[in-house]
Short mmCIF file of C-alpha atoms and ligand atoms in Angstrom, two decimals:
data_model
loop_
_atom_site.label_atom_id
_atom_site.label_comp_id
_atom_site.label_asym_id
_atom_site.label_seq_id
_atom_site.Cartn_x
_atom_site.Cartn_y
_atom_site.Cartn_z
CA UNK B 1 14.30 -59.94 80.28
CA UNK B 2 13.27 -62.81 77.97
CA UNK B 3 12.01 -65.70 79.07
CA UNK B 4 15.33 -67.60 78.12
CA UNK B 5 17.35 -65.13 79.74
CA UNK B 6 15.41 -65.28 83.09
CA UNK B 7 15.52 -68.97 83.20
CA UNK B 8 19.24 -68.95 82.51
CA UNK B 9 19.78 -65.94 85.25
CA UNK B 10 18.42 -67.88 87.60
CA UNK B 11 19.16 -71.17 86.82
CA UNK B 12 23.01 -71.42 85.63
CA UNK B 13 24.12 -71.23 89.31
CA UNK B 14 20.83 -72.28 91.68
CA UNK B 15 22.81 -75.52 92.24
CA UNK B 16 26.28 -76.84 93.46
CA UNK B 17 28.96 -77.94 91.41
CA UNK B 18 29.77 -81.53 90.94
CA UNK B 19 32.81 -83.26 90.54
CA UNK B 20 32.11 -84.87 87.38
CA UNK B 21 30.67 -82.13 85.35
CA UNK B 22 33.23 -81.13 82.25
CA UNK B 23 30.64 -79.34 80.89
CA UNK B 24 27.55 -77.80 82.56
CA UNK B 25 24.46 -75.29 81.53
CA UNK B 26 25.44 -73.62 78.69
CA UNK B 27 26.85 -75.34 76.10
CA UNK B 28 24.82 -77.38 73.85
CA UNK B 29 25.37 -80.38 75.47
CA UNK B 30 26.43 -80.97 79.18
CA UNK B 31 29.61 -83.86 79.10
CA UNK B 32 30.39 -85.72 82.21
CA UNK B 33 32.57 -88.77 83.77
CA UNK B 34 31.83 -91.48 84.75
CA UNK B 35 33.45 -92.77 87.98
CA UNK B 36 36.03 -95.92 86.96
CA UNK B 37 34.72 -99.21 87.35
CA UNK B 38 30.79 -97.63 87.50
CA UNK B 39 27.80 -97.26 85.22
CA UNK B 40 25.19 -94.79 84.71
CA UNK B 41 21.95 -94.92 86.29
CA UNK B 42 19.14 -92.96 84.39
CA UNK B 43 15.66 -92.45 84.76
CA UNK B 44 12.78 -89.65 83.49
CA UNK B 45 9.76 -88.57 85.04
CA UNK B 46 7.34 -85.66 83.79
CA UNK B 47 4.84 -83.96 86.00
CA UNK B 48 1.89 -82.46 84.65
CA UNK B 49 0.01 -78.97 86.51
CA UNK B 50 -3.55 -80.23 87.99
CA UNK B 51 -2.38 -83.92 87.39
CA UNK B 52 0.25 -84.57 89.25
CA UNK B 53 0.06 -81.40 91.32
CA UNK B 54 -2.77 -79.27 91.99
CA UNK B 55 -3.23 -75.87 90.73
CA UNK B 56 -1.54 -73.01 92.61
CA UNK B 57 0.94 -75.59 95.07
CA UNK B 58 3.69 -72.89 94.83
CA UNK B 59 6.27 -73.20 92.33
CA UNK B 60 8.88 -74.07 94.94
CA UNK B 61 7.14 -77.23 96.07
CA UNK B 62 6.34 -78.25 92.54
CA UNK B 63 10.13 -77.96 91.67
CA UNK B 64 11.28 -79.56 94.81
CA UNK B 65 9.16 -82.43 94.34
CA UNK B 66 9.95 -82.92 90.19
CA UNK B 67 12.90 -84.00 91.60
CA UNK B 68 12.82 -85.83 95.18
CA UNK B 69 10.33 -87.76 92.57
CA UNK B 70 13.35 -88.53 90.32
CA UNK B 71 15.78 -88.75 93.12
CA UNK B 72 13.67 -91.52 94.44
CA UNK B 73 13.91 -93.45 91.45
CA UNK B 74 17.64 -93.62 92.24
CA UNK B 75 17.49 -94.49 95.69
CA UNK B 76 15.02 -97.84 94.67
CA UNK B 77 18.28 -98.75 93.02
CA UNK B 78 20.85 -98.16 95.47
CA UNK B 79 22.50 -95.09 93.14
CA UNK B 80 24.37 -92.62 94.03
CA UNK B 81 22.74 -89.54 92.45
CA UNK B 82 24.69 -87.29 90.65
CA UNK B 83 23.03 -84.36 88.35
CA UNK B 84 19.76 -83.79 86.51
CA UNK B 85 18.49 -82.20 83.44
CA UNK B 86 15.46 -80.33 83.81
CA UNK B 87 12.80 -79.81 80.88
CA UNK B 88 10.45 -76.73 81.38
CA UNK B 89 7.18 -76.07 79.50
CA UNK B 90 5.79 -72.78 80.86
CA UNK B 91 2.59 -70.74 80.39
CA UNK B 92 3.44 -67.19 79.66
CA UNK B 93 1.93 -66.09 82.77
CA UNK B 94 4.24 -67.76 84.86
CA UNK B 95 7.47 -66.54 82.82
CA UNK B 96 8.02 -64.02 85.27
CA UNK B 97 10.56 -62.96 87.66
CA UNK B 98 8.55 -64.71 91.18
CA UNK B 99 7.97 -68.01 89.31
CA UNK B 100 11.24 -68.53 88.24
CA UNK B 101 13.32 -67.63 91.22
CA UNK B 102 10.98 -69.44 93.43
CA UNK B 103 11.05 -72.30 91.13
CA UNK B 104 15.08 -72.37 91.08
CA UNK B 105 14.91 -71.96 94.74
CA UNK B 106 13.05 -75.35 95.25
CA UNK B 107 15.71 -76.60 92.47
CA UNK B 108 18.50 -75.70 94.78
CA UNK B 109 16.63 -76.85 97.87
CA UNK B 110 17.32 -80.13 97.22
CA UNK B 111 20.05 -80.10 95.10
CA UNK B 112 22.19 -78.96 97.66
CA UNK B 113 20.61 -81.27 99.84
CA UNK B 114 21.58 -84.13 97.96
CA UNK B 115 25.28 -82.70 96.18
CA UNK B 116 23.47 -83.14 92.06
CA UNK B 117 24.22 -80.69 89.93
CA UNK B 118 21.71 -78.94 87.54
CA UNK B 119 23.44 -80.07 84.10
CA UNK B 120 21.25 -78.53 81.58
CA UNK B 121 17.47 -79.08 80.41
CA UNK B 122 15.16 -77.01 77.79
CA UNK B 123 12.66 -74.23 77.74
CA UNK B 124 9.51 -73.92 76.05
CA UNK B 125 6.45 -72.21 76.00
CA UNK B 126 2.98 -74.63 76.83
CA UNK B 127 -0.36 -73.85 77.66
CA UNK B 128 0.21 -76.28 80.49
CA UNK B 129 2.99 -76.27 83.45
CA UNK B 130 5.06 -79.32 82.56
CA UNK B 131 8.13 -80.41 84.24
CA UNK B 132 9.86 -83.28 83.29
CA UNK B 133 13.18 -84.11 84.97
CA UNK B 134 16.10 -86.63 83.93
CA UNK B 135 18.08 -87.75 87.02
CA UNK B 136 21.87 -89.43 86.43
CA UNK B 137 23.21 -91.41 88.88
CA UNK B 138 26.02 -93.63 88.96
CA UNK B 139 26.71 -97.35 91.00
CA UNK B 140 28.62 -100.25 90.46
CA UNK B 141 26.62 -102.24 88.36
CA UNK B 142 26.98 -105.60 90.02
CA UNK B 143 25.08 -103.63 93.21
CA UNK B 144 22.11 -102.27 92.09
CA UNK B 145 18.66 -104.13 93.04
CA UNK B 146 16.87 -104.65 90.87
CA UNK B 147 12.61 -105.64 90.97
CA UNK B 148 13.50 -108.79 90.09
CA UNK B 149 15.36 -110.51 92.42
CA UNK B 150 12.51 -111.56 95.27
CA UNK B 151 12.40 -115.48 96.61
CA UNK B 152 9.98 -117.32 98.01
CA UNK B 153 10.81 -116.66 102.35
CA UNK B 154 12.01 -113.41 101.47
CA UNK B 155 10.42 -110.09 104.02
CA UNK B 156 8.90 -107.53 102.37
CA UNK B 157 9.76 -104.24 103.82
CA UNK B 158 8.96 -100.86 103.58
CA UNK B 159 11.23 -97.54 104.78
CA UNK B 160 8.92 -95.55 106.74
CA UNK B 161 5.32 -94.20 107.15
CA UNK B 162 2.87 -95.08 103.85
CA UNK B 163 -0.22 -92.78 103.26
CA UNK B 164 0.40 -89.64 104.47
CA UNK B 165 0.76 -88.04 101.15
CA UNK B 166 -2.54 -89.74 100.06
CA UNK B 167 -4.50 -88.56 102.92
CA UNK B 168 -3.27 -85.23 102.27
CA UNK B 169 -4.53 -84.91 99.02
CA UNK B 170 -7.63 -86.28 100.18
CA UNK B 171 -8.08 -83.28 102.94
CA UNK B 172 -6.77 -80.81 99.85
CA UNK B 173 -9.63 -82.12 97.63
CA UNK B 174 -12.33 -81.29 100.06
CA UNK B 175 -10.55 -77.89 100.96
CA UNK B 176 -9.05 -78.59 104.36
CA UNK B 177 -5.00 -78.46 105.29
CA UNK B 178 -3.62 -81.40 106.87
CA UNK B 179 -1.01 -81.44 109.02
CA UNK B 180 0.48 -83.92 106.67
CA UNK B 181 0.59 -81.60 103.74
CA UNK B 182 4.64 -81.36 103.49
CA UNK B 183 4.73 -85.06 103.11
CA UNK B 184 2.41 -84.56 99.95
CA UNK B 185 4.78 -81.35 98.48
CA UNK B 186 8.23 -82.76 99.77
CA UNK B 187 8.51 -86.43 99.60
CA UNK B 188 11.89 -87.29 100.65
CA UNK B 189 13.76 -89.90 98.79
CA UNK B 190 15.41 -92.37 100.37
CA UNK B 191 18.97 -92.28 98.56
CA UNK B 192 20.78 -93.28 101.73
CA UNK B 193 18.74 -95.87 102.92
CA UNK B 194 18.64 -97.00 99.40
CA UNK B 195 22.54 -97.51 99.10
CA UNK B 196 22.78 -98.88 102.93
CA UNK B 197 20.31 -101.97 101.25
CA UNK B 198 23.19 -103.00 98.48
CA UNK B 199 24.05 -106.33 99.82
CA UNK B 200 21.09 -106.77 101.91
CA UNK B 201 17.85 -106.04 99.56
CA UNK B 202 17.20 -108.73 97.34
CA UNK B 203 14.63 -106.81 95.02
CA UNK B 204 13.39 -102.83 95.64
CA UNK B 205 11.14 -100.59 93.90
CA UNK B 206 9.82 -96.98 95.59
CA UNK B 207 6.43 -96.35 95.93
CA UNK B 208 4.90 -93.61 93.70
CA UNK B 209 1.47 -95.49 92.31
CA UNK B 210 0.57 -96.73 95.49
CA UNK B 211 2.25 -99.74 97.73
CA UNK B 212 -0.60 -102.40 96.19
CA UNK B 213 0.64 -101.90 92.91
CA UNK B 214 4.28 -101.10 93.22
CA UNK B 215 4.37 -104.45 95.45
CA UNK B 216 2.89 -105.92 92.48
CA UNK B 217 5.17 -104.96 89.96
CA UNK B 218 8.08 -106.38 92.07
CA UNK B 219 6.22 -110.02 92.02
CA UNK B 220 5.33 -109.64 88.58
CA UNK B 221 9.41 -109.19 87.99
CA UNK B 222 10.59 -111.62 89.94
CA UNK B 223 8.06 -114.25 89.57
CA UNK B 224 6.53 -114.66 92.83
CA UNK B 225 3.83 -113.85 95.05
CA UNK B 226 3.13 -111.99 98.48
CA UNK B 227 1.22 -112.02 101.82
CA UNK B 228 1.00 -108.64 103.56
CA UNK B 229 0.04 -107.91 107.04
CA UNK B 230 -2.13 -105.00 106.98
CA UNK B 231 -1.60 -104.03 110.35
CA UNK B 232 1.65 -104.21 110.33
CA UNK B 233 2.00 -101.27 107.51
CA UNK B 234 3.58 -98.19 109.54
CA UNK B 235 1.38 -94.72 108.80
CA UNK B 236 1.26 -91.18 110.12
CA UNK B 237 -0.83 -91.47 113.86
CA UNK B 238 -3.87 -88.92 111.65
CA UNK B 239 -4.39 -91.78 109.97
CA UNK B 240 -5.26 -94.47 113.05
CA UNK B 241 -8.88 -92.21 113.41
CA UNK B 242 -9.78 -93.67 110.07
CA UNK B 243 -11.99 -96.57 109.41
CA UNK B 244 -9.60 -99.42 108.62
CA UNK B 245 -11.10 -99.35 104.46
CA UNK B 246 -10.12 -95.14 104.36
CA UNK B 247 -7.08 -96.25 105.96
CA UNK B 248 -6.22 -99.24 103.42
CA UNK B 249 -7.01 -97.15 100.50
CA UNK B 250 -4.49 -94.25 101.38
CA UNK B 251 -1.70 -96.90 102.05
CA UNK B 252 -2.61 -99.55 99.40
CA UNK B 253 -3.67 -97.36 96.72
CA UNK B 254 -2.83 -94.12 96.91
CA UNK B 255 0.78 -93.23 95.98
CA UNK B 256 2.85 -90.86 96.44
CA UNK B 257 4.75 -91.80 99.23
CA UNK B 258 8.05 -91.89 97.95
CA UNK B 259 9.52 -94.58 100.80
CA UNK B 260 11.17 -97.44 99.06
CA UNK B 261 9.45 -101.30 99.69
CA UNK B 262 11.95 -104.02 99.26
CA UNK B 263 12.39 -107.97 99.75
CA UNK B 264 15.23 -109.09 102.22
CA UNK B 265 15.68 -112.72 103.48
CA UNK B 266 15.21 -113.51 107.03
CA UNK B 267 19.10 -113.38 107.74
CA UNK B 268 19.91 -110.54 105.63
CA UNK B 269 17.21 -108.74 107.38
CA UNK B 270 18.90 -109.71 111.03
CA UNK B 271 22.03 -108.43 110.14
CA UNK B 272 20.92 -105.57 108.66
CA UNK B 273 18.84 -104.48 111.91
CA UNK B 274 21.31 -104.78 113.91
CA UNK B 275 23.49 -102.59 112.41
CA UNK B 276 21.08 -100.33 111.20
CA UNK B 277 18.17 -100.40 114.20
CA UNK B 278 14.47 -98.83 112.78
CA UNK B 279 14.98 -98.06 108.94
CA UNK B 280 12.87 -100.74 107.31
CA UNK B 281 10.06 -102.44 108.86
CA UNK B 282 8.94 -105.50 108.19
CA UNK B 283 5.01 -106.14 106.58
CA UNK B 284 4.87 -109.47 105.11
CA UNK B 285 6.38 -111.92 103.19
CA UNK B 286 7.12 -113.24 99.39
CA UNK B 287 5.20 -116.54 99.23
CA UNK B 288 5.27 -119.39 96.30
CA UNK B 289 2.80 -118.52 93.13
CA UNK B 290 2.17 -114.99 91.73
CA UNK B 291 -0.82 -113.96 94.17
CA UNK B 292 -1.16 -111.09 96.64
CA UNK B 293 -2.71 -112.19 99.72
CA UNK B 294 -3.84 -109.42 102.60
CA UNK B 295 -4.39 -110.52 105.79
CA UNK B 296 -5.34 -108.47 108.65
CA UNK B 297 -4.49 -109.91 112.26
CA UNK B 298 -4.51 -113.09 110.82
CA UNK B 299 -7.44 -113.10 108.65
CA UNK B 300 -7.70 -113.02 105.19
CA UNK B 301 -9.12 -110.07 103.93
CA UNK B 302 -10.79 -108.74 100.40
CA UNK B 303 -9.60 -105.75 99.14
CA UNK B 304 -9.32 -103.91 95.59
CA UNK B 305 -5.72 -102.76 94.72
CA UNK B 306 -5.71 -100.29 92.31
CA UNK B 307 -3.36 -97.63 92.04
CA UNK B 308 -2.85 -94.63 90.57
CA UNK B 309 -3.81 -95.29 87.12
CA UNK B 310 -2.02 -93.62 84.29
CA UNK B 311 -4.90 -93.93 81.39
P1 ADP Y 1 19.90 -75.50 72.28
O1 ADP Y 1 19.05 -74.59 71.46
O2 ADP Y 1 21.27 -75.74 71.74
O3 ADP Y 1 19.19 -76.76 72.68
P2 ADP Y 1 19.15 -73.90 74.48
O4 ADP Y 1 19.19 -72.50 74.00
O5 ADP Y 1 17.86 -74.62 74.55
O6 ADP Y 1 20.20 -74.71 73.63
O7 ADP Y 1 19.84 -73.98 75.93
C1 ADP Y 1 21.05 -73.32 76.21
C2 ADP Y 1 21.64 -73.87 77.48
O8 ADP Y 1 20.76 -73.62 78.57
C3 ADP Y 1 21.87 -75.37 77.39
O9 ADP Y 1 23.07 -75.67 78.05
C4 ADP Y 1 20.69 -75.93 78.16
O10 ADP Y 1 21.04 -77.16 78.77
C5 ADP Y 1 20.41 -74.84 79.19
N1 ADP Y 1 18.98 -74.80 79.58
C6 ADP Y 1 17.91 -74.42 78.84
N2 ADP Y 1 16.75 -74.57 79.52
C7 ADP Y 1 17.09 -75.07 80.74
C8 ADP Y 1 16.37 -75.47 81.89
N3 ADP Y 1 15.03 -75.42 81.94
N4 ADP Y 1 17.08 -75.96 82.94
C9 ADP Y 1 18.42 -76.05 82.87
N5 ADP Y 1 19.16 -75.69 81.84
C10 ADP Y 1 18.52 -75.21 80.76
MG1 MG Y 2 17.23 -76.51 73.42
#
């Protein structure tokens, strides 16, 4: 079989059928609708083999996460996914039958997990593995929260453990497995969580560059700065052996963690606790002038952010 023809064997049906789709892989464009009284929610993100993956994480992983990636783009919006388009650069070595089925098994992994449909994408031939993945989503525009919507009194939040994914690829670089190594391969986004906050959040971003700078860029937006209590920062119980500078530099700048960190005033944040008990938890606050302030048990603390950086 070609390498087309593999692709499209294995591909054309790896995920469920949405609603929506008119037209799906196979045409030369994919056509879809667009719920009434909705807009569409877009976003792209390319992942590069031995940069934003090591070399040899299996080819299920490396599709699964192309798109939790994506998926948690979404969900830092409050979308509601609905399909992606998949763009696939692929050394001729790994046009064969075992790459691309496991590949289009991690596809439909979390497809199906999520109800998106695989709409269509491209196929080329690269010297380098390069996925790049267009998710569609769809909410009402009025809800979606944006990064720019933080005020001064406002909680800053964050859904769930940060740094395991760091201190994964940490124990990977030196050549040990970690018990944390699925949280570094299958980051899960937080789409539901992310739609629960319309209403509540006032500004939300996810963290992929590390929660330092993705913090940041939500101040930057909305014009305000931040104190965060270190200690308050939930993480994985590997990580409470570490001195407390390892364990600030897996949580503050090392990305990949895929939990969303959003702003919530102090009532907003009651309510939303009470109906929905342990989903965000609460590790500082937004704070008058465009500084970010770290304290740890009450003391002020110096500490480089610096996240992933892309050049
Ligand atoms: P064209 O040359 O018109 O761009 P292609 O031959 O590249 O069309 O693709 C044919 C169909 O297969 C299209 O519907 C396209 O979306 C789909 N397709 C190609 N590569 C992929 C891929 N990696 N993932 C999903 N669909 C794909
Ligand atoms: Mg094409």
């Amino acid at each position: 079989m070609s390498e087309f023809s593999l692709i499209y064997h294995y591909f054309k049906h790896a995920t469920p059928r949405h609603a929506n789709t008119m037209i799906g892989i196979g045409d030369d464009c994919a056509i879809s609708l667009i719920p009434p009284n909705h807009a569409l929610v877009s976003c792209v993100d390319t992942l590069v083999s031995g940069r934003h993956f090591v070399h040899h994480t299996p080819a299920h992983a490396i599709a699964y996460k192309s798109v939790a990636v994506n998926l948690s783009d979404l969900a830092a919006m409050g979308a509601t996914p609905y399909a992606i388009l998949v763009g696939l650069s692929l050394p001729k070595n790994m046009a064969n039958d075992a790459f691309c089925r496991d590949f289009a098994q991690g596809l439909s992994d979390i497809c199906n997990q999520f109800g998106i449909e695989l709409i269509g994408g491209d196929t080329t031939r690269s010297a380098i593995l390069t996925i790049s993945v267009t998710a569609l989503g769809f909410i009402a525009p009025k809800q979606a929260i944006t990064r720019t919507g933080a005020n001064v009194g406002d909680v800053i939040c964050v859904s769930g453990n940060i740094g395991s994914a760091s201190y994964a690829l940490a124990a990977k670089l030196q050549g040990r497995t970690s018990p944390l190594q699925s949280a570094l391969d299958y980051p899960k986004p937080q789409i539901k969580l992310g739609q629960t906050l319309i209403g509540y959040a006032s500004a939300m971003i996810d963290i992929s560059d590390g929660l330092g700078q993705d913090l940041k860029h939500i101040l930057t937006a909305s014009g305000v700065g931040a104190r965060l209590n270190l200690e308050n920062i939930p993480s994985d119980p590997n990580l409470h052996t570490l001195s407390h500078q390892q364990k600030w530099q897996h949580q503050l700048n090392g990305g990949d963690d895929y939990e969303l960190c959003l702003t919530i005033s102090k009532e907003n944040l009651a309510k939303f606790n009470q109906q929905n008990p342990n989903q965000i938890f609460a590790i500082g606050e937004i704070t008058a002038g465009n500084q970010l302030a770290l304290f740890y048990d009450g003391n002020q603390i110096d500490f480089g952010i610096k996240g992933w950086q892309h050049f």
